[in-house]
Short mmCIF file of C-alpha atoms and ligand atoms in Angstrom, two decimals:
data_model
loop_
_atom_site.label_atom_id
_atom_site.label_comp_id
_atom_site.label_asym_id
_atom_site.label_seq_id
_atom_site.Cartn_x
_atom_site.Cartn_y
_atom_site.Cartn_z
CA MET A 1 0.00 0.00 0.00
CA ASP A 2 1.14 3.52 -0.74
CA LEU A 3 0.51 5.27 2.59
CA GLU A 4 0.61 8.70 0.92
CA LEU A 5 -2.64 7.99 -0.97
CA PRO A 6 -6.18 8.26 0.47
CA ILE A 7 -7.38 5.15 2.29
CA TYR A 8 -11.10 4.81 3.02
CA VAL A 9 -12.05 2.83 6.13
CA ALA A 10 -15.78 2.08 5.90
CA GLY A 11 -17.23 1.44 9.35
CA HIS A 12 -14.55 3.35 11.29
CA ARG A 13 -16.65 3.67 14.43
CA GLY A 14 -17.12 -0.06 14.87
CA LEU A 15 -14.97 -2.72 16.49
CA ALA A 16 -13.17 -3.79 13.30
CA GLY A 17 -13.01 -0.43 11.50
CA SER A 18 -11.72 1.51 14.51
CA ALA A 19 -8.94 -1.06 14.98
CA ILE A 20 -7.99 -0.74 11.29
CA VAL A 21 -7.81 3.06 11.65
CA ARG A 22 -5.48 2.68 14.66
CA ARG A 23 -3.29 0.25 12.69
CA LEU A 24 -3.09 2.59 9.68
CA GLN A 25 -2.22 5.54 11.91
CA ARG A 26 0.57 3.48 13.45
CA ALA A 27 1.84 2.62 9.96
CA GLY A 28 2.00 6.35 9.13
CA ALA A 29 -0.91 6.60 6.68
CA ARG A 30 -1.22 10.25 5.59
CA ASP A 31 -4.81 10.41 4.43
CA ILE A 32 -7.30 8.13 6.23
CA VAL A 33 -10.79 8.94 4.98
CA VAL A 34 -13.77 8.20 7.24
CA ARG A 35 -17.48 9.06 7.18
CA SER A 36 -20.02 8.45 9.92
CA SER A 37 -23.27 6.76 8.87
CA ALA A 38 -25.02 10.12 9.39
CA GLU A 39 -22.65 11.72 6.86
CA LEU A 40 -22.80 8.86 4.37
CA ASP A 41 -25.44 6.14 4.38
CA LEU A 42 -23.72 3.29 2.52
CA ARG A 43 -27.11 1.67 1.88
CA ASP A 44 -27.82 4.63 -0.43
CA GLN A 45 -26.41 3.80 -3.84
CA ASP A 46 -26.36 7.37 -5.20
CA ALA A 47 -24.76 8.82 -2.08
CA THR A 48 -22.14 6.08 -2.02
CA ASP A 49 -21.32 6.55 -5.69
CA ALA A 50 -21.04 10.34 -5.27
CA PHE A 51 -18.64 9.81 -2.37
CA PHE A 52 -16.31 7.59 -4.43
CA ARG A 53 -16.57 9.88 -7.47
CA THR A 54 -15.49 12.96 -5.50
CA VAL A 55 -13.14 11.56 -2.82
CA ARG A 56 -11.43 8.94 -5.04
CA PRO A 57 -9.82 6.77 -2.38
CA ALA A 58 -6.96 4.55 -3.56
CA TYR A 59 -7.61 1.76 -1.04
CA VAL A 60 -10.72 0.57 0.77
CA PHE A 61 -11.13 -1.45 3.96
CA LEU A 62 -14.78 -2.54 3.92
CA ALA A 63 -15.54 -3.02 7.62
CA ALA A 64 -19.01 -1.42 7.54
CA ALA A 65 -21.75 -3.92 8.28
CA LYS A 66 -24.81 -4.51 10.37
CA VAL A 67 -23.59 -6.97 12.99
CA GLY A 68 -25.00 -8.51 16.14
CA GLY A 69 -25.06 -11.58 18.33
CA ILE A 70 -27.10 -14.71 18.13
CA LEU A 71 -30.35 -13.12 19.38
CA ALA A 72 -30.14 -9.99 17.20
CA ASN A 73 -29.53 -12.17 14.14
CA ALA A 74 -32.49 -14.38 14.93
CA THR A 75 -34.77 -11.38 15.66
CA TYR A 76 -33.89 -9.04 12.77
CA PRO A 77 -32.93 -11.29 9.83
CA ALA A 78 -34.49 -8.89 7.31
CA ASP A 79 -32.30 -6.01 8.50
CA PHE A 80 -29.20 -8.19 8.50
CA ILE A 81 -29.64 -9.41 4.92
CA ARG A 82 -30.89 -6.14 3.45
CA ASP A 83 -28.44 -3.71 5.05
CA ASN A 84 -25.40 -5.87 4.45
CA LEU A 85 -26.26 -6.67 0.83
CA ALA A 86 -26.86 -2.97 0.14
CA ILE A 87 -23.70 -1.71 1.88
CA GLN A 88 -21.32 -4.15 0.27
CA THR A 89 -22.92 -4.01 -3.21
CA ASN A 90 -22.73 -0.21 -3.27
CA VAL A 91 -19.19 0.01 -1.91
CA ILE A 92 -17.63 -2.76 -4.03
CA HIS A 93 -19.25 -1.53 -7.25
CA SER A 94 -18.43 2.16 -6.76
CA ALA A 95 -14.90 1.34 -5.60
CA TRP A 96 -14.26 -0.57 -8.83
CA LYS A 97 -16.01 2.04 -10.99
CA HIS A 98 -13.99 4.93 -9.57
CA GLY A 99 -10.56 3.36 -9.80
CA VAL A 100 -9.81 2.03 -6.31
CA ARG A 101 -6.51 0.12 -6.47
CA LYS A 102 -7.36 -2.49 -3.89
CA LEU A 103 -10.27 -3.37 -1.59
CA LEU A 104 -10.45 -5.67 1.42
CA PHE A 105 -13.88 -7.09 2.22
CA LEU A 106 -14.34 -8.40 5.76
CA GLY A 107 -16.59 -11.42 6.13
CA SER A 108 -17.09 -13.66 9.10
CA SER A 109 -16.48 -17.24 10.20
CA CYS A 110 -20.25 -17.85 10.23
CA ILE A 111 -20.26 -18.07 6.43
CA TYR A 112 -19.07 -21.67 6.65
CA PRO A 113 -21.46 -24.64 6.84
CA ARG A 114 -22.69 -25.38 10.35
CA ASP A 115 -21.40 -28.95 10.46
CA CYS A 116 -18.20 -28.70 8.46
CA PRO A 117 -14.99 -30.42 9.63
CA GLN A 118 -12.84 -28.53 12.16
CA PRO A 119 -10.67 -26.56 11.93
CA ILE A 120 -12.44 -24.87 9.03
CA LYS A 121 -10.53 -24.47 5.78
CA GLU A 122 -11.44 -21.82 3.22
CA GLU A 123 -12.46 -24.47 0.69
CA TYR A 124 -15.33 -25.71 2.90
CA LEU A 125 -17.35 -22.66 1.82
CA LEU A 126 -20.70 -23.66 0.27
CA THR A 127 -20.28 -27.37 0.99
CA GLY A 128 -23.29 -27.69 3.32
CA PRO A 129 -26.22 -25.97 5.09
CA LEU A 130 -25.59 -22.89 7.26
CA GLU A 131 -26.29 -22.38 10.97
CA PRO A 132 -29.94 -21.19 10.99
CA THR A 133 -29.54 -18.53 13.74
CA ASN A 134 -27.40 -16.32 11.50
CA GLU A 135 -28.24 -17.53 8.02
CA ALA A 136 -29.42 -14.15 6.68
CA TYR A 137 -26.18 -12.45 7.73
CA ALA A 138 -24.05 -15.32 6.43
CA ILE A 139 -25.75 -15.31 3.03
CA ALA A 140 -25.16 -11.58 2.68
CA LYS A 141 -21.47 -12.04 3.55
CA ILE A 142 -21.15 -14.95 1.09
CA ALA A 143 -22.64 -12.69 -1.60
CA GLY A 144 -20.02 -10.02 -0.80
CA LEU A 145 -17.22 -12.53 -1.09
CA ALA A 146 -18.65 -13.82 -4.39
CA MET A 147 -18.93 -10.26 -5.64
CA CYS A 148 -15.23 -9.63 -4.93
CA GLN A 149 -14.39 -12.80 -6.85
CA ALA A 150 -16.65 -11.86 -9.77
CA TYR A 151 -15.23 -8.31 -10.05
CA ARG A 152 -11.71 -9.74 -9.99
CA ARG A 153 -12.55 -12.26 -12.72
CA GLN A 154 -14.55 -9.98 -14.99
CA HIS A 155 -12.88 -6.61 -14.37
CA GLY A 156 -9.46 -7.47 -12.93
CA PHE A 157 -10.42 -5.55 -9.76
CA ASP A 158 -8.00 -6.33 -6.89
CA ALA A 159 -10.68 -7.14 -4.30
CA ILE A 160 -9.77 -9.63 -1.56
CA SER A 161 -11.95 -11.19 1.15
CA ALA A 162 -10.86 -12.06 4.67
CA MET A 163 -12.90 -14.10 7.14
CA PRO A 164 -12.10 -13.16 10.73
CA THR A 165 -13.05 -15.34 13.66
CA ASN A 166 -15.16 -13.91 16.56
CA LEU A 167 -13.68 -10.48 17.38
CA TYR A 168 -13.71 -8.38 20.54
CA GLY A 169 -12.05 -5.20 21.85
CA PRO A 170 -12.55 -1.41 22.02
CA ASN A 171 -15.68 0.10 20.39
CA ASP A 172 -17.46 -3.24 20.46
CA ASN A 173 -21.25 -3.28 20.74
CA PHE A 174 -21.92 -3.86 24.46
CA HIS A 175 -25.71 -4.06 24.16
CA PRO A 176 -27.03 -6.44 26.86
CA GLU A 177 -29.17 -8.55 24.48
CA HIS A 178 -28.07 -7.81 20.92
CA SER A 179 -24.30 -7.98 21.22
CA HIS A 180 -21.99 -10.97 20.84
CA VAL A 181 -21.11 -13.15 23.80
CA LEU A 182 -17.86 -11.51 24.89
CA PRO A 183 -19.08 -7.90 25.14
CA ALA A 184 -22.36 -9.12 26.66
CA LEU A 185 -20.48 -11.01 29.38
CA ILE A 186 -18.10 -8.13 30.01
CA ARG A 187 -21.04 -5.80 30.62
CA ARG A 188 -22.91 -8.31 32.78
CA PHE A 189 -19.93 -9.30 34.95
CA VAL A 190 -18.64 -5.74 35.39
CA GLU A 191 -22.09 -4.53 36.41
CA ALA A 192 -22.54 -7.49 38.75
CA ALA A 193 -19.09 -6.94 40.31
CA ASP A 194 -19.83 -3.24 40.81
CA THR A 195 -23.21 -3.88 42.44
CA GLN A 196 -21.92 -6.96 44.30
CA ALA A 197 -24.67 -9.10 42.77
CA GLY A 198 -24.63 -12.78 43.77
CA VAL A 199 -25.55 -14.45 40.47
CA VAL A 200 -24.85 -13.79 36.80
CA THR A 201 -26.84 -15.57 34.09
CA VAL A 202 -25.11 -16.83 30.96
CA TRP A 203 -26.97 -18.14 27.90
CA GLY A 204 -27.15 -21.68 26.59
CA SER A 205 -25.39 -24.78 27.86
CA GLY A 206 -21.86 -23.38 28.12
CA LYS A 207 -20.64 -26.19 25.86
CA PRO A 208 -20.23 -24.45 22.48
CA LEU A 209 -16.65 -23.74 21.51
CA ARG A 210 -15.63 -20.40 20.04
CA GLU A 211 -12.36 -18.93 18.84
CA PHE A 212 -11.75 -15.30 19.81
CA MET A 213 -9.40 -12.68 18.46
CA HIS A 214 -8.64 -9.18 19.67
CA ALA A 215 -9.60 -6.58 17.03
CA ASP A 216 -6.02 -5.23 17.02
CA ASP A 217 -4.75 -8.59 15.77
CA MET A 218 -7.45 -8.66 13.08
CA ALA A 219 -6.50 -5.12 12.02
CA ASP A 220 -2.84 -6.09 11.82
CA ALA A 221 -3.75 -9.11 9.69
CA SER A 222 -5.94 -6.93 7.43
CA TYR A 223 -3.10 -4.47 6.88
CA PHE A 224 -0.74 -7.39 6.22
CA LEU A 225 -3.15 -8.87 3.65
CA MET A 226 -3.54 -5.54 1.85
CA ASN A 227 0.23 -5.59 1.39
CA HIS A 228 0.85 -9.28 0.75
CA TYR A 229 -2.27 -11.01 -0.56
CA SER A 230 -3.98 -10.76 -3.90
CA ASP A 231 -6.09 -13.76 -4.78
CA VAL A 232 -9.59 -14.84 -5.69
CA ALA A 233 -9.74 -17.23 -2.70
CA PRO A 234 -10.96 -15.87 0.63
CA ILE A 235 -8.51 -16.13 3.53
CA ASN A 236 -9.23 -16.95 7.18
CA ILE A 237 -8.04 -14.75 10.06
CA GLY A 238 -8.06 -16.86 13.22
CA SER A 239 -6.23 -16.93 16.52
CA ASN A 240 -6.29 -20.62 17.49
CA ASP A 241 -7.50 -19.33 20.89
CA GLU A 242 -10.50 -21.65 21.28
CA VAL A 243 -12.49 -21.86 24.53
CA SER A 244 -15.84 -23.20 25.69
CA ILE A 245 -18.45 -20.57 26.59
CA ALA A 246 -18.31 -21.91 30.19
CA ASP A 247 -14.55 -21.27 30.43
CA LEU A 248 -14.95 -17.93 28.72
CA ALA A 249 -17.54 -16.91 31.34
CA LYS A 250 -15.13 -17.87 34.15
CA THR A 251 -12.32 -15.85 32.59
CA VAL A 252 -14.50 -12.76 32.15
CA ALA A 253 -15.80 -13.15 35.72
CA GLN A 254 -12.20 -13.14 36.99
CA GLY A 255 -11.21 -10.22 34.77
CA ALA A 256 -14.18 -8.20 36.02
CA GLY A 257 -13.60 -9.12 39.67
CA PHE A 258 -16.93 -10.93 40.05
CA LYS A 259 -16.97 -13.33 43.00
CA GLY A 260 -20.52 -14.79 42.83
CA GLN A 261 -22.16 -17.75 41.08
CA LEU A 262 -22.97 -18.50 37.44
CA ALA A 263 -26.45 -19.59 36.31
CA TRP A 264 -27.26 -20.96 32.83
CA ASP A 265 -30.31 -19.89 30.84
CA THR A 266 -30.83 -22.96 28.66
CA THR A 267 -33.87 -21.43 26.93
CA LYS A 268 -31.37 -19.36 24.91
CA PRO A 269 -29.84 -20.96 21.79
CA ASP A 270 -26.34 -22.45 21.73
CA GLY A 271 -25.95 -21.79 18.02
CA THR A 272 -23.28 -23.65 16.11
CA PRO A 273 -21.38 -26.15 18.34
CA ARG A 274 -17.94 -25.15 17.13
CA LYS A 275 -16.36 -22.88 14.52
CA ARG A 276 -12.64 -22.89 14.71
CA LEU A 277 -10.85 -21.52 11.67
CA ASP A 278 -7.89 -23.14 9.99
CA SER A 279 -5.67 -20.10 9.46
CA SER A 280 -2.68 -21.91 8.02
CA ARG A 281 -2.96 -20.08 4.71
CA LEU A 282 -2.42 -16.75 6.53
CA LEU A 283 0.18 -18.13 8.95
CA ASP A 284 2.14 -19.59 6.01
CA LEU A 285 2.38 -16.09 4.55
CA GLY A 286 4.30 -15.09 7.69
CA TRP A 287 1.68 -13.36 9.86
CA LYS A 288 0.74 -14.29 13.43
CA PRO A 289 -1.52 -12.93 16.19
CA VAL A 290 0.08 -11.53 19.35
CA VAL A 291 -2.72 -10.79 21.87
CA PRO A 292 -3.43 -13.73 24.24
CA LEU A 293 -7.12 -14.13 25.16
CA ARG A 294 -6.69 -13.45 28.89
CA GLU A 295 -4.74 -10.25 28.24
CA GLY A 296 -7.17 -9.15 25.56
CA ILE A 297 -10.15 -9.68 27.86
CA ASP A 298 -8.49 -7.59 30.58
CA ASP A 299 -7.94 -4.85 28.00
CA ALA A 300 -11.59 -5.01 26.85
CA VAL A 301 -12.85 -4.95 30.47
CA ALA A 302 -10.71 -1.87 31.14
CA TRP A 303 -12.01 -0.20 27.96
CA PHE A 304 -15.61 -0.94 28.92
CA ARG A 305 -15.11 0.44 32.44
CA GLN A 306 -13.66 3.63 31.00
CA HIS A 307 -16.00 4.25 28.07
CA ALA A 308 -19.23 2.37 28.21
CA ALA A 309 -20.05 1.60 31.83
P1 GDP B 401 -22.34 -16.82 17.53
O1 GDP B 401 -20.85 -17.04 17.69
O2 GDP B 401 -22.73 -16.40 16.16
O3 GDP B 401 -23.12 -18.00 18.01
O4 GDP B 401 -22.76 -15.55 18.39
P2 GDP B 401 -22.71 -15.09 19.92
O5 GDP B 401 -21.40 -14.47 20.21
O6 GDP B 401 -23.91 -14.23 20.09
O7 GDP B 401 -22.91 -16.40 20.82
C1 GDP B 401 -21.89 -17.32 21.05
C2 GDP B 401 -22.30 -18.32 22.12
O8 GDP B 401 -22.30 -17.67 23.40
C3 GDP B 401 -23.69 -18.93 21.96
O9 GDP B 401 -23.61 -20.29 22.30
C4 GDP B 401 -24.51 -18.17 23.00
O10 GDP B 401 -25.63 -18.89 23.48
C5 GDP B 401 -23.48 -17.98 24.11
N1 GDP B 401 -23.79 -16.90 25.07
C6 GDP B 401 -23.75 -17.02 26.42
N2 GDP B 401 -24.14 -15.88 27.01
C7 GDP B 401 -24.40 -15.00 26.02
C8 GDP B 401 -24.82 -13.64 26.02
O11 GDP B 401 -25.07 -13.01 27.03
N3 GDP B 401 -24.95 -13.04 24.80
C9 GDP B 401 -24.69 -13.70 23.63
N4 GDP B 401 -24.81 -13.04 22.48
N5 GDP B 401 -24.31 -14.99 23.62
C10 GDP B 401 -24.17 -15.64 24.79
#
């Protein structure tokens, strides 16, 4: 990447986009372009096209998306499929049309079939049925990935797709019901520790396994891929840090200083039993994550206490 040229980070206020902005600043990028959703609604095709026509970014990190946890996905599937299809279609098309040199599209590990072999290799995409709780979101993300591939094939557009594992860190969505598990637990355990509550309720059976990655590691990988990867195949960004939800809850409880008991609400869905990414394609290129889960959770707890609590 030429760090003198304008770089557009779509979704700069979110967990992934804000981490990418921090990474680019650290690299010395001169012209990082951002727009809040109030300034530019990426679901609006004309507004998005006018932005690309006038600003003419050279590089695009497409981290703008409607995201949410298992309950939000199950409750608002129409919003998840519509908003994400619109955002990515508008951005990828206008980026190509107005001469962007390279674009990175961020997907998600939930695009892979629910019951595929573990760890999950990139080539398992579209080999089986999806997890129903986030199917609308996953189908939108698969369409974005396919669009990057199609624009590369037909137009020679250098669009790459990366599939990060479950992310957490600063600027996460800490909504009590609609967030992902890690921010939800951070909020619940911090609030319980502060009010000296005796019991904290966690959803599901505690048995599902999830792999977590700090957003700073994902941002570092994204920057690395923009410099070193140019291929039609999507590439996984995983940490190999896999834990059960039960162990995760214990770690967050410790990090938050909660001393009470855990209760399990088994009326809430477990979702997919396991989704660990095989990241050997990325690791073989010479990149590796550096934030251990325990340290990352402490960092996210501290961030939440400072900003969101
Ligand atoms: P997923 O990775 O797409 O399934 O999304 P989530 O991060 O929302 O959920 C991961 C797992 O954590 C599921 O098995 C949930 O049932 C479990 N979980 C436990 N407590 C919570 C909670 O408070 N919020 C959320 N979102 N998930 C929870």
